[in-house]
Amino acid sequence: MKPDKMKNLKVGIIQESFSKDQKENIEKIIAHIEKLAADKIELVLLSELHSIPYFCQTENVDHFELAEPIPGPITKKLSEVALQCQVVIVSSIFERRAPGIYHNTAVVFEKNGDIAGIYRKMHIPDDPGFYEKFYFTPGDLGFKPVQTSVGSLGVLVCWDQWFPEAARLMALNGADLLLYPTAIGWDIHEKNREENARQHEAWEIIQRSHSIANGLPVLVCNRVGTEMSEDGKNGIEFWGSSFIAGQQGELLVKAPMDKPSIIAYEIDLLKTETVRRIWPYLRDRRIDAYQGLLQRYLD
Amino acid sequence: MKPDKMKNLKVGIIQESFSKDQKENIEKIIAHIEKLAADKIELVLLSELHSIPYFCQTENVDHFELAEPIPGPITKKLSEVALQCQVVIVSSIFERRAPGIYHNTAVVFEKNGDIAGIYRKMHIPDDPGFYEKFYFTPGDLGFKPVQTSVGSLGVLVCWDQWFPEAARLMALNGADLLLYPTAIGWDIHEKNREENARQHEAWEIIQRSHSIANGLPVLVCNRVGTEMSEDGKNGIEFWGSSFIAGQQGELLVKAPMDKPSIIAYEIDLLKTETVRRIWPYLRDRRIDAYQGLLQRYLD
């Protein structure tokens, strides 16, 4: 996007809870998008794997049935909505790429309904209740922003948020915004409030730090509500708290932890250049001394 | 440091104001170190360029006279203090390496008074009131922790704090702790309180994010008090607020903004391994896709 096109951008974030009823999930999302578009929102961010339950709480081959190709039922529907509402949509699906190759993929729709581009989650977590390495082949598209009419979108997905490298690469590739569809919460059996608070605070801080390090606005859309595992023994309480941080990491707006919420906010995209003039980190990076970043460990 | 040696570590941070009277500055520091050592503190962190005024507010060739070789008067004195107090000291000096080559250098002293190692500031800032590129040749030692009897110390200096790459490389090189001697504050003419608050908050957040991304405790020692430029027209109000963050980025202790303060705190070094088991970011880094980090910009 050329500098003369940079401007204020009205963005929307849809923090929702999702059930096993995929039709209901998608209808809920569409109703929100329509309302946001009526308020002249130009860019809408959805949470990770919206439209389906967070199925990674167990390892079950049947769950691969939830995956769909691109284009597929969900992306076709969202494509229609993007066109109808004249809005850019950042969505997240379980992608069936080939038998045995499935990805956790963000799909970005242009205002005319075209798929502007996709991003396949690069960093894949795996811990109790989040068995993602079983389902998701690590992305192979790198950290490339998606070019849209509202800017160059540095879309990353959930676990990516813990890696400063991912945000930096999006910035170096010219992203105007960083966007994180995410699905993070607490194990319902974890009752240590101090530990829960530390996790939640760390999640917010690490993402705000990406704003600071790169002089970019960060948009985060998290799921909310509790989803149980199939056997009903375990569950995740998604902690909502979707937010937007400005180019200096300042918290601009934040959704509640415990209920669905829609954020509508106008971002000043021009501030990136102003901030990078006073905080010129990109000028001073010691690229001659960073080779070790390409190693697993320097032992 | 071998795992069986990892343990709780008592650390001290000396947040002080400094004047043009170098003798007074160093005596003040020594008195604090002696008290901390009496309280069984094993590691003391000093602020950036303690012992001399923050001379980078103007570009003046006479200021190079403040530099000293290693060993030199300040390091010899601190070496004696380290031995006498049986404490590891992380200090910061203006190093005269050769005619025309000066560095902003952290010098680490072992309990026996030996110099355990040095770190030469890698990222050099330059903005009004902080004309460091005039004085400091960028470091050429890379991001190597200093090995000491209390652990592997990932010492970085001030401007380095804004670069996630620096913290990551120290972690990959086996650091047990990240330590930042720093000298940061507000221009005394900047009266925009909101902007000042954003800067201060960003500074804290970015450093806490290094704890989170790497599962390491972070110790920060900042100057405090106002220092005027030579012509008396400008000045910097150093914002103190030295702090320690735990391995999840949680704020453990923090000094006030407006006065000298001594922090004494016991850190749990074992927590790094516990935290890295639940937050295994080092396991999941996409080192196959980070080549772009070695570029200035990917255009």
Coordinates of C-alpha atoms in Angstrom, one line a residue:
Chain A
M1 CA 0.0 0.0 0.0
K2 CA 1.5 3.4 -1.0
P3 CA 1.9 6.1 1.7
D4 CA -0.7 8.3 0.1
K5 CA -3.3 5.6 0.6
M6 CA -2.6 5.2 4.3
K7 CA -5.3 6.6 6.5
N8 CA -7.6 5.9 9.4
L9 CA -9.0 2.4 9.2
K10 CA -12.2 1.3 10.9
V11 CA -11.8 -2.3 12.1
G12 CA -14.1 -4.7 13.9
I13 CA -13.3 -7.7 16.1
I14 CA -15.9 -10.4 16.7
Q15 CA -15.4 -12.2 20.0
E16 CA -17.8 -15.1 20.2
S17 CA -18.5 -18.4 21.7
F18 CA -19.0 -21.4 19.4
S19 CA -20.9 -24.7 19.7
K20 CA -21.0 -27.9 17.7
D21 CA -23.8 -26.4 15.6
Q22 CA -21.8 -25.1 12.7
K23 CA -24.8 -23.6 11.0
E24 CA -25.5 -21.6 14.1
N25 CA -21.9 -20.5 14.5
I26 CA -21.6 -19.2 11.0
E27 CA -25.0 -17.4 11.1
K28 CA -24.0 -15.7 14.3
I29 CA -20.8 -14.5 12.7
I30 CA -22.5 -13.2 9.6
A31 CA -25.1 -11.3 11.6
H32 CA -22.2 -9.5 13.4
I33 CA -20.4 -8.8 10.1
E34 CA -23.5 -7.3 8.6
K35 CA -23.9 -5.0 11.6
L36 CA -20.3 -3.9 11.6
A37 CA -20.4 -3.2 7.8
A38 CA -23.5 -1.1 8.4
D39 CA -21.3 1.0 10.7
K40 CA -18.7 1.4 7.9
I41 CA -16.2 -1.0 9.3
E42 CA -13.8 -2.0 6.5
L43 CA -11.9 -4.8 8.1
V44 CA -13.3 -7.6 10.3
L45 CA -11.2 -10.1 12.4
L46 CA -12.6 -13.4 13.5
S47 CA -11.2 -15.8 16.1
E48 CA -9.3 -19.0 15.4
L49 CA -11.3 -21.9 14.0
H50 CA -14.6 -20.0 14.4
S51 CA -17.5 -21.9 12.8
I52 CA -16.3 -25.2 14.4
P53 CA -15.7 -26.4 18.0
Y54 CA -12.2 -26.3 19.3
F55 CA -11.7 -29.9 18.5
C56 CA -8.0 -30.3 19.5
Q57 CA -8.8 -31.1 23.1
T58 CA -8.4 -34.8 22.2
E59 CA -6.6 -36.7 19.4
N60 CA -9.4 -38.3 17.3
V61 CA -9.1 -39.1 13.6
D62 CA -12.8 -38.4 13.1
H63 CA -12.1 -34.7 13.7
F64 CA -10.3 -34.5 10.4
E65 CA -13.9 -34.6 8.9
L66 CA -14.2 -31.0 10.1
A67 CA -11.6 -29.9 7.6
E68 CA -12.6 -28.3 4.3
P69 CA -10.7 -27.4 1.2
I70 CA -10.2 -23.9 -0.1
P71 CA -12.6 -23.0 -1.5
G72 CA -15.1 -24.9 0.7
P73 CA -18.4 -24.4 2.4
I74 CA -17.3 -21.9 5.0
T75 CA -15.0 -19.9 2.7
K76 CA -17.7 -19.8 0.0
K77 CA -20.1 -18.4 2.5
L78 CA -17.7 -15.8 3.8
S79 CA -16.8 -14.8 0.3
E80 CA -20.4 -14.0 -0.3
V81 CA -20.6 -12.0 2.9
A82 CA -17.5 -10.0 2.1
L83 CA -18.9 -9.0 -1.3
Q84 CA -22.3 -8.3 0.1
C85 CA -21.0 -6.2 3.0
Q86 CA -18.0 -4.7 1.0
V87 CA -15.7 -5.6 3.9
V88 CA -12.3 -7.3 4.2
I89 CA -12.7 -10.4 6.4
V90 CA -9.9 -12.2 8.2
S91 CA -11.2 -15.7 8.9
S92 CA -9.7 -18.9 10.2
I93 CA -10.5 -22.5 9.1
F94 CA -9.3 -26.1 9.4
E95 CA -7.9 -26.6 5.9
R96 CA -7.9 -29.9 4.1
R97 CA -5.1 -29.5 1.6
A98 CA -4.6 -33.1 0.6
P99 CA -5.3 -36.5 2.2
G100 CA -3.0 -36.4 5.3
I101 CA -2.1 -32.7 4.9
Y102 CA -4.3 -30.5 7.0
H103 CA -3.5 -26.9 8.1
N104 CA -4.7 -24.3 10.5
T105 CA -5.3 -21.6 8.0
A106 CA -6.3 -17.9 8.0
V107 CA -8.2 -17.0 4.9
V108 CA -8.5 -13.3 3.9
F109 CA -11.4 -12.1 1.8
E110 CA -11.3 -8.9 -0.3
K111 CA -14.3 -6.6 -0.4
N112 CA -15.2 -8.1 -3.8
G113 CA -15.5 -11.6 -2.4
D114 CA -12.1 -12.8 -3.8
I115 CA -9.7 -14.6 -1.6
A116 CA -7.0 -12.1 -1.2
G117 CA -4.6 -14.6 0.3
I118 CA -4.1 -17.2 3.0
Y119 CA -1.7 -17.7 5.9
R120 CA -1.0 -21.2 7.2
K121 CA -0.1 -21.3 10.9
M122 CA 3.6 -21.7 11.2
H123 CA 4.2 -22.4 14.9
I124 CA 2.1 -25.4 16.1
P125 CA 1.6 -25.9 19.8
D126 CA 1.0 -29.2 21.6
D127 CA 0.2 -29.4 25.2
P128 CA -2.5 -31.1 27.2
G129 CA -5.9 -30.0 25.8
F130 CA -4.3 -28.4 22.8
Y131 CA -3.1 -31.4 20.7
E132 CA -2.5 -29.3 17.6
K133 CA 0.5 -31.1 16.4
F134 CA -1.7 -34.2 15.7
Y135 CA -4.0 -32.2 13.4
F136 CA -2.0 -29.4 11.8
T137 CA 0.9 -29.7 9.4
P138 CA 3.1 -26.7 10.1
G139 CA 2.6 -23.9 7.5
D140 CA 4.8 -23.7 4.5
L141 CA 4.0 -20.3 3.2
G142 CA 6.3 -18.3 5.5
F143 CA 5.5 -15.0 7.1
K144 CA 4.0 -13.1 4.2
P145 CA 1.4 -10.4 4.7
V146 CA -1.8 -10.6 2.6
Q147 CA -2.2 -7.6 0.3
T148 CA -5.7 -6.1 0.5
S149 CA -7.5 -2.8 -0.3
V150 CA -7.2 -1.8 3.4
G151 CA -3.5 -2.5 3.7
S152 CA -0.9 -5.2 4.0
L153 CA -2.2 -7.6 6.6
G154 CA 0.3 -9.5 8.8
V155 CA -2.0 -12.3 9.8
L156 CA -0.6 -14.8 12.3
V157 CA -2.5 -17.4 14.2
C158 CA -2.6 -18.0 18.0
W159 CA 0.6 -19.8 19.0
D160 CA 2.5 -17.6 16.6
Q161 CA 1.8 -14.8 19.0
W162 CA 4.5 -16.1 21.4
F163 CA 7.2 -15.7 18.8
P164 CA 8.8 -12.3 18.2
E165 CA 10.4 -13.7 15.1
A166 CA 7.0 -14.1 13.4
A167 CA 5.9 -10.5 14.1
R168 CA 9.2 -9.1 13.0
L169 CA 9.2 -11.0 9.7
M170 CA 5.7 -9.7 9.0
A171 CA 6.9 -6.2 9.7
L172 CA 10.0 -6.7 7.5
N173 CA 7.7 -7.9 4.8
G174 CA 5.8 -4.7 4.9
A175 CA 2.8 -5.4 7.1
D176 CA 0.7 -2.4 8.0
L177 CA -1.1 -4.3 10.8
L178 CA -0.6 -7.5 12.8
L179 CA -3.7 -9.6 13.3
Y180 CA -4.0 -12.7 15.5
P181 CA -7.1 -14.9 15.3
T182 CA -6.6 -17.0 18.5
A183 CA -8.3 -19.6 20.7
I184 CA -6.7 -19.6 24.1
G185 CA -8.0 -20.2 27.6
W186 CA -7.5 -22.0 30.9
D187 CA -7.9 -25.7 31.6
I188 CA -11.1 -25.8 33.6
H189 CA -9.3 -27.9 36.2
E190 CA -6.6 -25.3 36.8
K191 CA -7.9 -23.4 39.8
N192 CA -4.6 -21.6 40.7
R193 CA -5.8 -18.1 40.2
E194 CA -2.3 -16.6 40.4
E195 CA -1.0 -18.9 37.7
N196 CA -4.1 -18.2 35.5
A197 CA -3.5 -14.5 35.9
R198 CA 0.2 -14.8 35.0
Q199 CA -0.7 -16.7 31.8
H200 CA -3.4 -14.2 30.8
E201 CA -1.2 -11.2 31.5
A202 CA 1.8 -12.8 29.6
W203 CA -0.5 -13.3 26.6
E204 CA -1.4 -9.7 26.5
I205 CA 2.1 -8.4 27.1
I206 CA 3.8 -10.5 24.5
Q207 CA 1.4 -9.3 21.8
R208 CA 1.7 -5.7 22.9
S209 CA 5.4 -6.1 22.7
H210 CA 5.1 -6.9 19.0
S211 CA 3.4 -3.5 18.5
I212 CA 6.3 -1.9 20.3
A213 CA 9.1 -3.7 18.6
N214 CA 7.7 -3.1 15.1
G215 CA 5.7 0.1 15.4
L216 CA 2.5 -1.6 14.2
P217 CA -1.1 -1.8 15.5
V218 CA -2.0 -5.3 16.8
L219 CA -5.5 -6.8 16.6
V220 CA -6.3 -9.9 18.6
C221 CA -9.5 -11.8 18.4
N222 CA -10.0 -14.6 20.9
R223 CA -12.8 -17.1 21.5
V224 CA -14.8 -16.9 24.7
G225 CA -16.9 -19.3 26.7
T226 CA -16.3 -22.9 27.9
E227 CA -16.0 -25.8 25.6
M228 CA -15.9 -29.4 27.0
S229 CA -13.9 -32.3 25.5
E230 CA -15.9 -35.1 24.0
D231 CA -15.8 -37.3 27.1
G232 CA -16.9 -34.3 29.2
K233 CA -14.0 -34.8 31.5
N234 CA -11.9 -31.8 30.4
G235 CA -12.6 -28.5 29.0
I236 CA -11.2 -25.1 28.1
E237 CA -12.5 -21.8 29.4
F238 CA -11.5 -19.4 26.6
W239 CA -10.6 -16.1 28.1
G240 CA -11.9 -13.7 25.5
S241 CA -10.1 -10.3 26.2
S242 CA -9.7 -9.6 22.5
F243 CA -7.9 -6.3 22.2
I244 CA -6.3 -3.7 20.0
A245 CA -2.9 -2.2 20.8
G246 CA -1.6 0.9 19.1
Q247 CA 1.9 1.4 17.5
Q248 CA 3.5 2.0 20.9
G249 CA 1.9 -1.1 22.5
E250 CA -0.7 1.1 24.2
L251 CA -4.0 -0.7 24.9
L252 CA -6.6 1.0 22.8
V253 CA -9.6 -1.2 23.5
K254 CA -10.3 -4.5 25.2
A255 CA -13.2 -6.9 25.3
P256 CA -14.4 -8.6 28.5
M257 CA -13.1 -12.0 29.5
D258 CA -16.4 -13.8 30.0
K259 CA -18.9 -13.0 27.3
P260 CA -19.2 -12.4 23.6
S261 CA -18.3 -8.9 22.5
I262 CA -17.9 -6.8 19.4
I263 CA -15.1 -4.3 19.1
A264 CA -15.4 -1.5 16.6
Y265 CA -12.4 0.9 16.5
E266 CA -10.8 3.4 14.2
I267 CA -7.0 2.9 13.9
D268 CA -4.6 5.6 12.8
L269 CA -2.4 3.9 10.3
L270 CA -0.2 7.0 9.7
K271 CA 1.1 6.7 13.2
T272 CA 3.4 3.8 12.2
E273 CA 5.7 6.2 10.3
T274 CA 5.7 8.8 13.1
V275 CA 6.5 6.2 15.7
R276 CA 9.2 4.5 13.7
R277 CA 10.9 7.9 13.4
I278 CA 11.2 8.3 17.1
W279 CA 11.7 4.6 17.8
P280 CA 13.9 3.6 14.8
Y281 CA 14.5 0.0 15.8
L282 CA 14.4 -1.2 12.2
R283 CA 17.3 1.2 11.5
D284 CA 19.4 -0.2 14.3
R285 CA 18.9 -4.0 14.0
R286 CA 22.3 -5.8 14.1
I287 CA 21.6 -8.0 11.1
D288 CA 25.3 -8.8 10.9
A289 CA 25.1 -10.5 14.3
Y290 CA 21.8 -12.4 14.1
Q291 CA 22.8 -15.6 12.4
G292 CA 22.3 -17.6 15.6
L293 CA 18.6 -16.9 15.3
L294 CA 18.5 -19.6 12.6
Q295 CA 19.7 -22.3 15.1
R296 CA 17.8 -24.4 17.5
Y297 CA 20.2 -23.8 20.4
L298 CA 23.7 -22.5 20.5
D299 CA 25.4 -25.2 22.5
Chain B
M1 CA 26.0 -23.6 34.9
K2 CA 24.9 -27.2 35.5
P3 CA 21.3 -27.9 36.5
D4 CA 22.4 -29.3 39.9
K5 CA 23.9 -25.9 40.7
M6 CA 20.8 -24.0 39.8
K7 CA 19.1 -22.6 42.8
N8 CA 17.6 -19.5 44.4
L9 CA 19.8 -16.5 43.8
K10 CA 19.8 -13.3 45.9
V11 CA 20.2 -10.3 43.6
G12 CA 20.5 -6.6 44.2
I13 CA 19.8 -3.6 42.0
I14 CA 21.2 -0.2 42.7
Q15 CA 19.0 2.6 41.3
E16 CA 20.9 5.8 41.8
S17 CA 21.3 9.4 40.6
F18 CA 24.7 10.5 39.4
S19 CA 26.5 13.8 39.3
K20 CA 29.7 15.2 37.7
D21 CA 31.6 14.2 40.8
Q22 CA 32.9 10.8 39.8
K23 CA 34.5 10.1 43.2
E24 CA 31.2 10.7 44.9
N25 CA 29.3 8.5 42.4
I26 CA 31.6 5.6 42.9
E27 CA 31.6 6.0 46.7
K28 CA 27.8 6.0 46.7
I29 CA 27.8 2.7 44.7
I30 CA 30.3 1.0 46.8
A31 CA 28.5 1.8 50.0
H32 CA 25.3 0.2 48.5
I33 CA 27.2 -2.9 47.4
E34 CA 28.7 -3.3 50.8
K35 CA 25.3 -3.2 52.4
L36 CA 23.8 -5.6 49.9
A37 CA 26.7 -8.0 50.4
A38 CA 26.1 -7.9 54.2
D39 CA 22.6 -9.1 53.4
K40 CA 24.0 -12.1 51.5
I41 CA 23.2 -10.7 48.0
E42 CA 25.4 -12.6 45.5
L43 CA 24.8 -10.6 42.3
V44 CA 24.6 -6.8 42.0
L45 CA 23.4 -4.9 38.9
L46 CA 24.3 -1.3 38.3
S47 CA 22.8 1.2 35.9
E48 CA 24.3 2.2 32.5
L49 CA 27.3 4.4 32.7
H50 CA 27.1 4.8 36.5
S51 CA 30.1 6.7 37.9
I52 CA 29.9 9.3 35.2
P53 CA 27.3 11.8 34.0
Y54 CA 25.1 10.8 31.1
F55 CA 27.3 12.8 28.7
C56 CA 25.6 11.9 25.4
Q57 CA 23.1 14.8 25.6
T58 CA 25.5 16.7 23.3
E59 CA 28.2 15.8 20.8
N60 CA 31.4 17.1 22.3
V61 CA 34.8 15.5 21.6
D62 CA 36.0 16.5 25.1
H63 CA 33.7 13.8 26.5
F64 CA 35.9 11.1 25.1
E65 CA 38.1 12.0 28.1
L66 CA 35.6 10.2 30.3
A67 CA 36.4 6.9 28.7
E68 CA 38.8 4.5 30.4
P69 CA 40.5 1.3 29.3
I70 CA 39.8 -2.2 30.8
P71 CA 41.3 -2.4 33.3
G72 CA 41.1 1.2 34.3
P73 CA 40.3 3.3 37.4
I74 CA 36.6 2.3 37.8
T75 CA 37.1 -1.3 36.9
K76 CA 40.0 -1.7 39.3
K77 CA 38.0 -0.2 42.1
L78 CA 35.0 -2.4 41.4
S79 CA 37.3 -5.4 41.2
E80 CA 38.5 -4.7 44.7
V81 CA 34.9 -4.3 45.9
A82 CA 33.8 -7.6 44.3
L83 CA 36.6 -9.4 46.1
Q84 CA 36.1 -7.7 49.4
C85 CA 32.3 -8.2 49.3
Q86 CA 32.4 -11.6 47.6
V87 CA 29.8 -10.6 45.2
V88 CA 29.3 -10.7 41.4
I89 CA 29.0 -7.2 40.0
V90 CA 27.5 -6.2 36.6
S91 CA 28.8 -2.7 35.9
S92 CA 28.8 -0.4 32.9
I93 CA 31.6 1.9 31.7
F94 CA 32.6 4.1 28.8
E95 CA 35.4 1.9 27.4
R96 CA 38.4 3.4 25.6
R97 CA 39.6 0.4 23.5
A98 CA 41.9 2.3 21.1
P99 CA 42.2 5.9 19.8
G100 CA 39.0 6.4 17.9
I101 CA 37.3 3.2 19.2
Y102 CA 35.2 3.7 22.2
H103 CA 32.4 1.4 23.4
N104 CA 29.5 1.4 25.9
T105 CA 30.6 -1.7 27.8
A106 CA 29.2 -3.8 30.6
V107 CA 32.0 -5.3 32.7
V108 CA 31.2 -8.3 34.9
F109 CA 33.3 -9.0 38.0
E110 CA 33.5 -12.4 39.7
K111 CA 33.5 -12.8 43.5
N112 CA 37.3 -13.1 43.5
G113 CA 37.7 -9.8 41.8
D114 CA 38.5 -11.2 38.3
I115 CA 36.8 -9.7 35.3
A116 CA 34.5 -12.6 34.3
G117 CA 33.7 -11.1 31.0
I118 CA 32.5 -8.0 29.1
Y119 CA 29.6 -7.2 26.8
R120 CA 29.9 -4.3 24.3
K121 CA 26.5 -2.7 23.6
M122 CA 25.4 -4.0 20.2
H123 CA 22.5 -1.7 19.3
I124 CA 23.4 2.0 19.5
P125 CA 20.6 4.6 19.6
D126 CA 20.7 8.1 18.3
D127 CA 18.0 10.6 18.9
P128 CA 17.9 14.1 20.2
G129 CA 19.5 14.1 23.7
F130 CA 20.9 10.6 23.2
Y131 CA 23.6 11.1 20.7
E132 CA 25.2 7.7 21.3
K133 CA 26.2 6.9 17.7
F134 CA 28.7 9.8 18.0
Y135 CA 30.4 8.2 21.0
F136 CA 30.0 4.4 20.9
T137 CA 31.3 2.1 18.3
P138 CA 28.8 -0.8 18.0
G139 CA 29.8 -3.9 19.9
D140 CA 31.7 -6.6 18.1
L141 CA 31.4 -9.4 20.7
G142 CA 27.9 -10.6 19.7
F143 CA 25.3 -11.7 22.2
K144 CA 27.4 -14.0 24.5
P145 CA 26.4 -14.4 28.1
V146 CA 29.2 -14.0 30.7
Q147 CA 29.9 -17.2 32.7
T148 CA 30.0 -16.6 36.5
S149 CA 29.7 -18.5 39.7
V150 CA 26.1 -17.4 40.0
G151 CA 25.1 -18.4 36.5
S152 CA 25.3 -17.5 32.9
L153 CA 24.5 -13.8 32.7
G154 CA 22.9 -12.5 29.5
V155 CA 24.0 -8.9 30.0
L156 CA 22.6 -6.4 27.5
V157 CA 22.6 -2.6 27.6
C158 CA 19.8 -0.1 27.4
W159 CA 18.8 0.3 23.7
D160 CA 19.3 -3.5 23.3
Q161 CA 16.2 -3.8 25.4
W162 CA 14.0 -2.9 22.4
F163 CA 15.3 -5.8 20.3
P164 CA 13.7 -9.3 20.9
E165 CA 16.6 -10.7 18.8
A166 CA 19.2 -9.7 21.4
A167 CA 17.3 -11.4 24.3
R168 CA 16.6 -14.5 22.1
L169 CA 20.3 -14.9 21.2
M170 CA 21.3 -14.6 24.9
A171 CA 18.7 -17.3 25.7
L172 CA 19.9 -19.6 22.9
N173 CA 23.5 -19.0 24.1
G174 CA 22.4 -20.5 27.5
A175 CA 21.8 -17.4 29.6
D176 CA 20.2 -18.1 33.0
L177 CA 19.2 -14.4 33.5
L178 CA 18.8 -11.3 31.3
L179 CA 20.2 -8.1 32.8
Y180 CA 19.8 -4.6 31.5
P181 CA 21.9 -1.7 32.8
T182 CA 20.0 1.2 31.3
A183 CA 19.8 5.1 31.3
I184 CA 16.4 6.1 30.0
G185 CA 14.2 9.0 30.7
W186 CA 12.1 11.8 29.3
D187 CA 13.3 15.0 27.7
I188 CA 12.5 17.7 30.4
H189 CA 10.7 19.7 27.7
E190 CA 8.3 16.9 26.8
K191 CA 5.3 17.7 28.9
N192 CA 2.8 15.5 27.1
R193 CA 1.9 13.2 29.9
E194 CA 0.1 10.7 27.8
E195 CA 3.1 10.3 25.5
N196 CA 5.5 10.0 28.4
A197 CA 3.3 7.3 30.0
R198 CA 3.2 5.4 26.7
Q199 CA 7.0 5.5 26.5
H200 CA 7.4 4.3 30.0
E201 CA 4.9 1.6 29.8
A202 CA 6.3 0.4 26.4
W203 CA 9.8 0.2 28.0
E204 CA 8.5 -2.1 30.8
I205 CA 6.4 -4.2 28.5
I206 CA 9.1 -4.9 25.9
Q207 CA 11.5 -6.1 28.6
R208 CA 8.8 -8.2 30.3
S209 CA 8.2 -9.8 26.9
H210 CA 11.8 -11.0 26.8
S211 CA 11.1 -12.9 30.0
I212 CA 8.0 -14.4 28.5
A213 CA 9.5 -15.3 25.1
N214 CA 12.5 -16.9 26.7
G215 CA 11.4 -18.2 30.1
L216 CA 14.1 -16.2 31.8
P217 CA 14.1 -13.7 34.7
V218 CA 14.9 -10.1 33.6
L219 CA 16.7 -7.6 35.8
V220 CA 16.6 -4.0 34.9
C221 CA 18.6 -1.2 36.5
N222 CA 17.8 2.4 35.4
R223 CA 19.3 5.7 36.5
V224 CA 17.1 8.2 38.3
G225 CA 17.0 11.9 38.7
T226 CA 17.4 14.8 36.3
E227 CA 20.7 15.6 34.5
M228 CA 21.1 18.8 32.5
S229 CA 23.1 19.2 29.3
E230 CA 26.2 21.3 29.5
D231 CA 24.5 24.5 28.2
G232 CA 21.7 24.0 30.7
K233 CA 19.1 24.3 28.0
N234 CA 18.2 20.6 27.8
G235 CA 18.0 17.8 30.2
I236 CA 16.8 14.2 30.8
E237 CA 14.6 13.2 33.7
F238 CA 15.7 9.5 34.2
W239 CA 12.6 7.6 35.1
G240 CA 14.0 5.0 37.5
S241 CA 11.5 2.2 37.8
S242 CA 14.1 -0.5 37.9
F243 CA 12.5 -3.9 38.2
I244 CA 12.7 -7.6 38.2
A245 CA 10.3 -9.8 36.1
G246 CA 10.0 -13.5 36.6
Q247 CA 10.1 -16.2 34.0
Q248 CA 6.5 -15.6 32.9
G249 CA 7.0 -11.9 32.6
E250 CA 5.3 -11.3 36.0
L251 CA 6.5 -8.2 37.7
L252 CA 8.2 -9.3 41.0
V253 CA 9.5 -6.0 42.3
K254 CA 9.8 -2.4 41.1
A255 CA 11.5 0.7 42.3
P256 CA 10.0 4.2 42.4
M257 CA 10.3 6.6 39.4
D258 CA 11.6 9.6 41.3
K259 CA 14.2 8.6 43.8
P260 CA 17.2 6.4 44.4
S261 CA 16.2 2.9 45.5
I262 CA 17.8 -0.4 46.3
I263 CA 16.1 -3.7 45.3
A264 CA 17.1 -6.9 47.1
Y265 CA 15.2 -10.0 45.8
E266 CA 15.6 -13.7 45.8
I267 CA 15.0 -15.2 42.3
D268 CA 14.0 -18.9 41.7
L269 CA 16.3 -20.0 38.9
L270 CA 14.8 -23.4 38.8
K271 CA 11.5 -22.0 37.5
T272 CA 13.1 -21.5 34.0
E273 CA 12.9 -25.2 33.3
T274 CA 9.4 -25.6 34.7
V275 CA 8.1 -22.7 32.7
R276 CA 9.8 -23.8 29.5
R277 CA 8.1 -27.2 29.8
I278 CA 4.6 -25.6 29.8
W279 CA 5.6 -22.8 27.4
P280 CA 8.0 -24.7 25.0
Y281 CA 8.7 -21.9 22.6
L282 CA 12.2 -23.0 22.1
R283 CA 10.9 -26.3 20.9
D284 CA 8.6 -24.8 18.3
R285 CA 10.7 -22.0 16.7
R286 CA 10.5 -22.2 12.9
I287 CA 14.3 -21.9 12.3
D288 CA 13.7 -23.1 8.8
A289 CA 11.7 -20.0 8.0
Y290 CA 13.6 -17.2 9.8
Q291 CA 16.2 -16.4 7.2
G292 CA 14.5 -13.0 6.6
L293 CA 15.6 -11.9 10.1
L294 CA 19.1 -11.4 8.7
Q295 CA 17.8 -8.8 6.2
R296 CA 17.3 -5.1 6.7
Y297 CA 13.9 -5.1 5.0
L298 CA 12.3 -7.6 2.7
D299 CA 11.3 -5.3 -0.1

